[in-house]
Amino acid sequence: MPKETKKFPKDFLWGSSVSSYQVEGNVKNCDWSEKFPARTACNYYLNYEHYFDLAKELNQNAHRFSLSWSRIQPEEGKFDRKQIEHYRKMILALRERGISPMVTIWHWTLPLWMAEKGGWQNSKFSEYFEQYTRFVVEELDDVVDLWLTTNEPMIYTSLAYILGKFPPQKNNLLVVPKVFYNFIETHKKAYKAIHDINKNAKVGIAQNLSFVDVFDENSVLNKAVANAFNFFRNRLFLELTKNYQDFLGINYYFHDRIKFDPFSFSPLKIKNDDKEVSDLGWEIYPEGLYYVLRDLKKYNLPIYITENGLADKEDKKRTKFIMEHLQQIHRAIQDGVDVRGYLHWSLIDNFEWVDGFGPRFGLVEMNYKDMSTKIRKSAREYAKICKTGLLDS
Ligand code: FCB
């Protein structure tokens, strides 16, 4: 069969993502550092130029990273200007290499003082966050094009407050409404604050959206339950914040095929075929990304894929994974969905939260013993597309 070449839009952003705690190393005064220390991680805080050289070598023109609130505001009321200078230098280092920065203001870790005040459960959380946001945006606004206020509010809420995995490790459904409300208020206030400083700023949220489908298409009940699941998992937060987003940031990893059996002990199950899975057992389901994107068309906002990737230590599946997800993105663009960029998770192997350093998500392999790096084969394949904007399929 002759190969068909797919062309992506001219100004498409091609890049990769990281977050501060997962790569920087030696983050102190933070709610994660006692229980889940990331130690030197990838030493990105000191070694960022090396990583940006790699991104450039791989023809990437965009890079998403996050700021460390613990570094910038180590104590209540005390902002550290030196840290902002550090991030400014980093951003300029990206720009010198022709790479656009996309900056996440909060990616899952809190300064200790904020955690001690109850973190996302504190009634004044959105005010603290607004102060922090104003400080960073006033200082960095002239060099940043795209801002994300927060990363995956729903996933964080469930891991930190329902499943008890992330700090503060609670299993308490009763606190969820408050945390959820705080996320919405926090985003809205931050959104307004950023626009107060610069009315042309572009602000979004990185939201983890899954593709939800139904195990038994013939069951009306199964369909209704899957719809309800989809509403709470993917829609509610988006609906409540849609007027406060200049673009949609989408992290796509999951297929949730809902099986409903009212008579069993736990009636709701995710029952995927799992034909292909990553090293973490996450099902690989590129087609789902197309459906997710198609459903977002109605919001009429530009879309960036702010994360998409897999743990694949041997790099056996990554090339195919990237190509197939890009095909689905292209298909959505053909259908009129305004997708403007793809940021693979991740540029480098890094600290995968409670799973530690085991899972390997990087386009670039890290040797944590001596901090040496090796570009994976899949990264070279992705680099060809980043260079030309063309995908053969
Ligand atoms: C996402 C997180 C990111 C990374 C990937 C694998 O949910 O935003 O930090 O851990 O998963």
Coordinates of C-alpha atoms and ligand atoms in Angstrom, one line a residue:
M1 CA 0.0 0.0 0.0
P2 CA 1.5 3.4 -0.9
K3 CA 2.3 5.5 2.0
E4 CA 0.3 8.6 2.7
T5 CA 1.9 11.7 4.0
K6 CA 0.1 13.7 6.6
K7 CA 0.8 17.4 6.9
F8 CA 0.5 19.3 10.2
P9 CA -0.3 23.0 10.4
K10 CA 2.5 25.4 9.8
D11 CA 3.0 26.8 13.3
F12 CA 2.4 23.6 15.1
L13 CA 4.3 23.3 18.4
W14 CA 6.4 20.2 18.7
G15 CA 8.0 19.4 22.0
S16 CA 8.0 17.6 25.3
S17 CA 7.0 18.2 28.9
V18 CA 8.5 17.9 32.4
S19 CA 7.6 19.1 35.9
S20 CA 9.8 20.7 38.5
Y21 CA 9.7 18.1 41.3
Q22 CA 10.1 15.2 38.9
V23 CA 13.3 16.5 37.3
E24 CA 14.9 19.5 39.1
G25 CA 16.4 17.7 42.1
N26 CA 17.0 19.0 45.7
V27 CA 13.6 20.7 46.1
K28 CA 13.3 21.4 49.8
N29 CA 10.5 22.7 52.0
C30 CA 8.0 20.8 50.0
D31 CA 5.1 18.4 51.0
W32 CA 6.6 15.6 48.9
S33 CA 10.3 15.8 50.0
E34 CA 10.0 14.0 53.3
K35 CA 8.0 11.0 52.3
F36 CA 8.8 10.7 48.6
P37 CA 12.2 12.3 48.2
A38 CA 13.2 12.7 44.6
R39 CA 16.8 13.4 45.7
T40 CA 18.8 14.9 42.8
A41 CA 16.3 13.6 40.3
C42 CA 17.7 14.6 36.9
N43 CA 19.6 17.6 38.2
Y44 CA 17.7 19.7 35.7
Y45 CA 17.7 22.7 38.0
L46 CA 21.5 23.0 37.5
N47 CA 21.8 21.2 34.2
Y48 CA 18.9 22.6 32.2
E49 CA 21.1 23.8 29.4
H50 CA 22.2 20.3 28.6
Y51 CA 18.5 19.2 28.4
F52 CA 17.6 22.2 26.2
D53 CA 20.5 21.3 23.9
L54 CA 19.0 17.8 23.6
A55 CA 15.5 19.2 22.9
K56 CA 17.0 21.4 20.2
E57 CA 19.0 18.6 18.7
L58 CA 15.6 16.7 18.5
N59 CA 14.1 19.6 16.6
Q60 CA 11.6 20.5 19.3
N61 CA 10.2 24.1 19.2
A62 CA 8.3 24.0 22.5
H63 CA 9.0 22.9 26.0
R64 CA 6.6 22.6 29.0
F65 CA 8.0 22.8 32.5
S66 CA 6.7 23.9 35.9
L67 CA 7.8 26.3 38.5
S68 CA 8.5 25.2 42.1
W69 CA 6.3 27.1 44.5
S70 CA 8.5 25.8 47.3
R71 CA 11.5 27.5 45.9
I72 CA 9.8 30.7 44.9
Q73 CA 7.9 31.1 48.2
P74 CA 9.8 29.1 50.8
E75 CA 7.9 30.7 53.7
E76 CA 4.6 32.4 54.0
G77 CA 4.9 36.0 52.8
K78 CA 8.5 35.6 51.6
F79 CA 9.2 35.5 47.9
D80 CA 12.7 34.6 46.7
R81 CA 13.6 36.8 43.8
K82 CA 16.7 34.8 43.1
Q83 CA 14.5 31.9 42.1
I84 CA 12.6 33.9 39.7
E85 CA 15.9 35.0 38.2
H86 CA 16.8 31.4 37.8
Y87 CA 13.6 30.6 35.9
R88 CA 14.0 33.7 33.8
K89 CA 17.5 32.5 32.8
M90 CA 16.0 29.1 32.0
I91 CA 13.3 30.6 29.8
L92 CA 15.9 32.8 28.0
A93 CA 18.0 29.6 27.4
L94 CA 15.0 28.0 25.8
R95 CA 14.3 31.1 23.7
E96 CA 17.9 31.3 22.5
R97 CA 17.5 27.8 21.1
G98 CA 14.2 28.7 19.3
I99 CA 12.1 26.8 21.8
S100 CA 8.8 28.4 23.1
P101 CA 8.2 28.0 26.8
M102 CA 4.9 26.7 28.2
V103 CA 4.9 27.3 31.9
T104 CA 2.8 25.4 34.5
I105 CA 2.4 27.4 37.7
W106 CA 1.5 24.4 39.9
H107 CA 2.3 20.8 39.1
W108 CA 1.3 18.8 42.2
T109 CA 3.7 19.9 45.0
L110 CA 3.1 22.4 47.7
P111 CA 5.5 24.4 49.9
L112 CA 5.6 22.9 53.3
W113 CA 4.0 26.0 55.0
M114 CA 1.0 25.8 52.6
A115 CA 0.6 22.0 53.2
E116 CA 0.8 22.7 57.0
K117 CA -2.1 25.1 56.6
G118 CA -4.2 22.3 55.1
G119 CA -3.1 22.7 51.4
W120 CA -6.1 22.5 49.0
Q121 CA -8.5 22.2 51.9
N122 CA -7.6 25.6 53.3
S123 CA -10.6 28.0 52.7
K124 CA -8.1 30.7 51.7
F125 CA -6.1 28.5 49.3
S126 CA -7.1 30.5 46.2
E127 CA -5.9 33.7 47.8
Y128 CA -2.5 32.3 48.6
F129 CA -2.3 30.9 45.1
E130 CA -3.3 34.2 43.6
Q131 CA -0.5 36.0 45.5
Y132 CA 2.0 33.5 44.2
T133 CA 0.7 33.7 40.7
R134 CA 0.8 37.5 40.7
F135 CA 4.4 37.4 41.8
V136 CA 5.6 35.0 39.1
V137 CA 3.6 36.5 36.3
E138 CA 4.6 40.0 37.0
E139 CA 8.2 38.9 36.9
L140 CA 8.0 36.5 33.9
D141 CA 5.2 37.7 31.8
D142 CA 7.4 39.4 29.2
V143 CA 9.1 36.0 28.3
V144 CA 6.3 33.5 28.6
D145 CA 3.7 32.9 25.9
L146 CA 1.5 30.2 27.3
W147 CA 0.6 29.7 31.0
L148 CA -1.1 26.7 32.6
T149 CA -2.4 27.5 36.1
T150 CA -2.5 23.9 37.4
N151 CA -1.9 20.3 36.3
E152 CA -4.7 17.7 36.4
P153 CA -6.9 18.9 39.2
M154 CA -9.1 15.9 39.1
I155 CA -6.4 13.3 39.1
Y156 CA -4.6 15.1 41.9
T157 CA -7.8 15.3 43.9
S158 CA -8.5 11.6 43.6
L159 CA -4.9 10.5 44.3
A160 CA -4.4 12.8 47.3
Y161 CA -7.9 12.8 48.9
I162 CA -9.7 9.7 47.8
L163 CA -7.1 7.0 47.1
G164 CA -4.6 8.3 49.8
K165 CA -1.6 7.9 47.6
F166 CA -0.2 11.5 47.2
P167 CA 0.4 13.8 50.1
P168 CA -1.7 14.5 52.2
Q169 CA -2.7 10.8 51.7
K170 CA -6.3 11.1 52.7
N171 CA -9.1 8.6 52.0
N172 CA -12.0 11.0 52.7
L173 CA -14.7 11.6 50.1
L174 CA -16.2 14.2 52.4
V175 CA -13.4 16.7 51.8
V176 CA -13.6 16.3 48.0
P177 CA -16.3 19.0 47.4
K178 CA -14.2 21.6 49.2
V179 CA -11.0 20.6 47.3
F180 CA -12.9 20.6 44.0
Y181 CA -14.4 24.0 44.7
N182 CA -11.0 25.4 45.7
F183 CA -9.5 24.2 42.4
I184 CA -12.2 26.0 40.4
E185 CA -11.9 29.2 42.5
T186 CA -8.1 29.1 42.3
H187 CA -8.0 28.7 38.6
K188 CA -10.5 31.5 38.1
K189 CA -8.6 33.9 40.3
A190 CA -5.3 33.0 38.8
Y191 CA -6.8 33.4 35.3
K192 CA -8.0 36.9 36.2
A193 CA -4.8 37.9 37.9
I194 CA -2.7 36.9 34.8
H195 CA -5.0 38.9 32.5
D196 CA -4.9 41.9 34.9
I197 CA -1.1 41.9 34.3
N198 CA -1.3 41.2 30.6
K199 CA -4.6 41.2 28.8
N200 CA -3.1 39.3 25.9
A201 CA -1.8 36.4 28.0
K202 CA -2.9 32.9 27.0
V203 CA -4.0 30.8 30.0
G204 CA -5.2 27.3 30.3
I205 CA -5.2 24.2 32.6
A206 CA -3.6 20.8 31.8
Q207 CA -6.5 18.5 32.2
N208 CA -6.2 14.7 32.1
L209 CA -9.1 13.5 29.9
S210 CA -9.8 9.8 29.3
F211 CA -11.7 8.2 26.5
V212 CA -14.8 6.7 28.1
D213 CA -16.7 3.9 26.3
V214 CA -19.1 1.2 27.1
F215 CA -18.5 -2.5 27.7
D216 CA -22.0 -3.6 26.8
E217 CA -23.5 -1.4 24.0
N218 CA -26.8 -3.2 24.3
S219 CA -27.3 -2.3 27.9
V220 CA -29.1 1.0 28.5
L221 CA -28.0 0.9 32.1
N222 CA -24.4 0.4 31.2
K223 CA -24.5 3.3 28.8
A224 CA -26.1 5.6 31.4
V225 CA -23.5 4.7 34.0
A226 CA -20.7 5.3 31.5
N227 CA -22.2 8.7 30.6
A228 CA -22.3 9.6 34.3
F229 CA -18.8 8.4 34.8
N230 CA -17.6 10.5 31.8
F231 CA -19.5 13.5 33.2
F232 CA -17.7 13.4 36.6
R233 CA -14.3 12.2 35.3
N234 CA -14.0 14.5 32.3
R235 CA -16.7 17.0 31.9
L236 CA -17.7 18.7 35.1
F237 CA -14.5 20.6 35.8
L238 CA -14.2 21.6 32.2
E239 CA -17.8 22.9 32.1
L240 CA -17.2 25.0 35.2
T241 CA -14.0 26.6 34.0
K242 CA -14.6 26.8 30.2
N243 CA -15.1 30.6 30.2
Y244 CA -11.8 31.0 31.9
Q245 CA -9.6 29.2 29.5
D246 CA -8.0 30.7 26.4
F247 CA -6.9 27.3 25.2
L248 CA -7.4 23.7 26.4
G249 CA -4.4 21.7 27.7
I250 CA -5.1 18.0 27.3
N251 CA -3.1 15.2 28.9
Y252 CA -4.1 12.0 27.3
Y253 CA -3.2 8.6 28.7
F254 CA -6.3 6.5 29.4
H255 CA -9.1 4.5 28.0
D256 CA -11.9 3.8 30.5
R257 CA -14.2 1.1 29.1
I258 CA -16.9 0.9 31.7
K259 CA -18.5 -2.3 32.7
F260 CA -21.5 -2.1 35.0
D261 CA -22.9 -5.1 36.9
P262 CA -25.4 -3.9 39.5
F263 CA -25.3 -7.3 41.3
S264 CA -21.6 -7.5 42.0
F265 CA -19.9 -6.1 45.1
S266 CA -18.2 -3.4 43.1
P267 CA -20.6 -2.8 40.2
L268 CA -18.4 -0.3 38.2
K269 CA -15.3 -1.7 36.6
I270 CA -12.9 -0.5 33.9
K271 CA -12.7 -3.5 31.6
N272 CA -10.3 -2.8 28.7
D273 CA -9.0 -5.3 26.2
D274 CA -5.4 -4.3 27.2
K275 CA -4.1 -5.8 23.9
E276 CA -1.0 -3.5 24.3
V277 CA 0.1 -2.0 27.5
S278 CA 3.0 0.1 28.8
D279 CA 5.5 -1.0 31.4
L280 CA 3.0 0.4 34.0
G281 CA 0.2 -1.7 32.5
W282 CA -1.6 1.3 31.1
E283 CA -3.5 0.3 28.0
I284 CA -2.3 1.9 24.8
Y285 CA -5.3 3.2 22.9
P286 CA -4.5 6.0 20.4
E287 CA -7.9 6.1 18.8
G288 CA -9.4 7.3 22.1
L289 CA -7.5 10.6 21.6
Y290 CA -9.4 11.2 18.4
Y291 CA -12.7 10.8 20.2
V292 CA -11.6 13.0 23.1
L293 CA -10.5 15.7 20.7
R294 CA -13.7 15.5 18.5
D295 CA -15.8 16.0 21.6
L296 CA -13.8 19.1 22.5
K297 CA -14.6 20.8 19.2
K298 CA -17.7 22.4 20.7
Y299 CA -15.7 24.5 23.1
N300 CA -14.3 26.4 20.2
L301 CA -10.9 26.8 21.8
P302 CA -7.4 26.1 20.6
I303 CA -6.1 22.8 22.0
Y304 CA -2.6 21.8 23.0
I305 CA -1.8 18.2 23.9
T306 CA 0.2 19.1 27.0
E307 CA 1.1 15.4 27.8
N308 CA 0.9 12.0 26.2
G309 CA 3.5 9.3 26.6
L310 CA 4.2 5.9 28.1
A311 CA 6.6 4.0 30.4
D312 CA 8.7 1.9 28.0
K313 CA 12.2 1.2 29.3
E314 CA 13.3 -0.9 26.3
D315 CA 11.9 1.7 23.9
K316 CA 10.1 -1.0 22.0
K317 CA 6.7 0.6 21.8
R318 CA 7.4 4.3 21.9
T319 CA 7.9 5.0 18.2
K320 CA 4.6 3.3 17.2
F321 CA 2.9 5.0 20.2
I322 CA 3.9 8.4 19.0
M323 CA 3.1 7.8 15.4
E324 CA -0.3 6.4 16.1
H325 CA -1.3 9.2 18.5
L326 CA -0.1 11.8 16.0
Q327 CA -2.2 10.1 13.3
Q328 CA -5.3 10.5 15.5
I329 CA -4.5 14.1 16.2
H330 CA -4.1 14.7 12.5
R331 CA -7.5 13.0 11.9
A332 CA -9.1 15.4 14.5
I333 CA -7.4 18.4 12.8
Q334 CA -8.9 17.2 9.4
D335 CA -12.3 17.2 11.1
G336 CA -11.8 20.8 12.1
V337 CA -10.5 20.5 15.6
D338 CA -8.0 23.3 16.3
V339 CA -5.1 21.3 17.7
R340 CA -2.0 23.5 17.9
G341 CA 0.7 21.5 19.5
Y342 CA 1.9 18.1 20.8
L343 CA 4.1 17.9 23.9
H344 CA 5.3 14.4 24.6
W345 CA 5.7 13.3 28.2
S346 CA 8.5 13.3 28.8
L347 CA 11.8 14.8 27.4
I348 CA 13.8 12.7 29.9
D349 CA 13.2 9.8 32.3
N350 CA 12.2 11.2 35.6
F351 CA 10.7 10.7 39.1
E352 CA 7.3 9.2 38.5
W353 CA 5.7 10.2 41.8
V354 CA 4.8 7.3 44.1
D355 CA 6.3 4.9 41.5
G356 CA 9.7 6.5 41.9
F357 CA 12.5 6.2 39.3
G358 CA 11.4 2.9 37.9
P359 CA 9.1 3.9 35.1
R360 CA 10.9 5.3 32.1
F361 CA 8.9 7.9 30.2
G362 CA 11.7 9.7 28.5
L363 CA 12.5 10.4 24.9
V364 CA 16.0 10.5 26.4
E365 CA 17.3 7.9 28.8
M366 CA 18.7 8.9 32.1
N367 CA 21.5 7.2 33.9
Y368 CA 20.8 8.4 37.5
K369 CA 24.2 7.2 38.7
D370 CA 26.3 9.6 36.7
M371 CA 23.6 11.8 35.2
S372 CA 24.6 10.8 31.7
T373 CA 21.9 10.8 29.0
K374 CA 21.3 8.8 25.8
I375 CA 18.8 9.8 23.1
R376 CA 16.4 6.9 22.5
K377 CA 15.7 5.7 19.0
S378 CA 12.1 6.7 19.2
A379 CA 13.2 10.3 20.0
R380 CA 15.1 10.4 16.7
E381 CA 11.9 9.2 14.9
Y382 CA 9.8 11.9 16.6
A383 CA 12.5 14.4 15.8
K384 CA 12.0 13.8 12.0
I385 CA 8.4 14.8 12.4
C386 CA 9.2 17.8 14.6
K387 CA 11.5 19.0 11.8
T388 CA 9.2 18.6 8.8
G389 CA 5.7 18.6 10.3
L390 CA 5.1 15.6 8.1
L391 CA 4.0 12.1 9.2
D392 CA 4.2 9.1 6.9
S393 CA 1.6 6.5 7.6
Ligands
FCB1 C1 0.6 12.7 34.5 C2 1.4 13.7 35.3 C3 2.8 13.7 35.0 C4 3.4 12.4 34.8 C5 2.6 11.5 33.8 C6 3.1 10.1 33.6 O1 -0.6 12.4 35.1 O2 0.8 15.0 35.0 O3 3.5 14.5 36.0 O4 3.6 11.8 36.0 O5 1.3 11.4 34.3

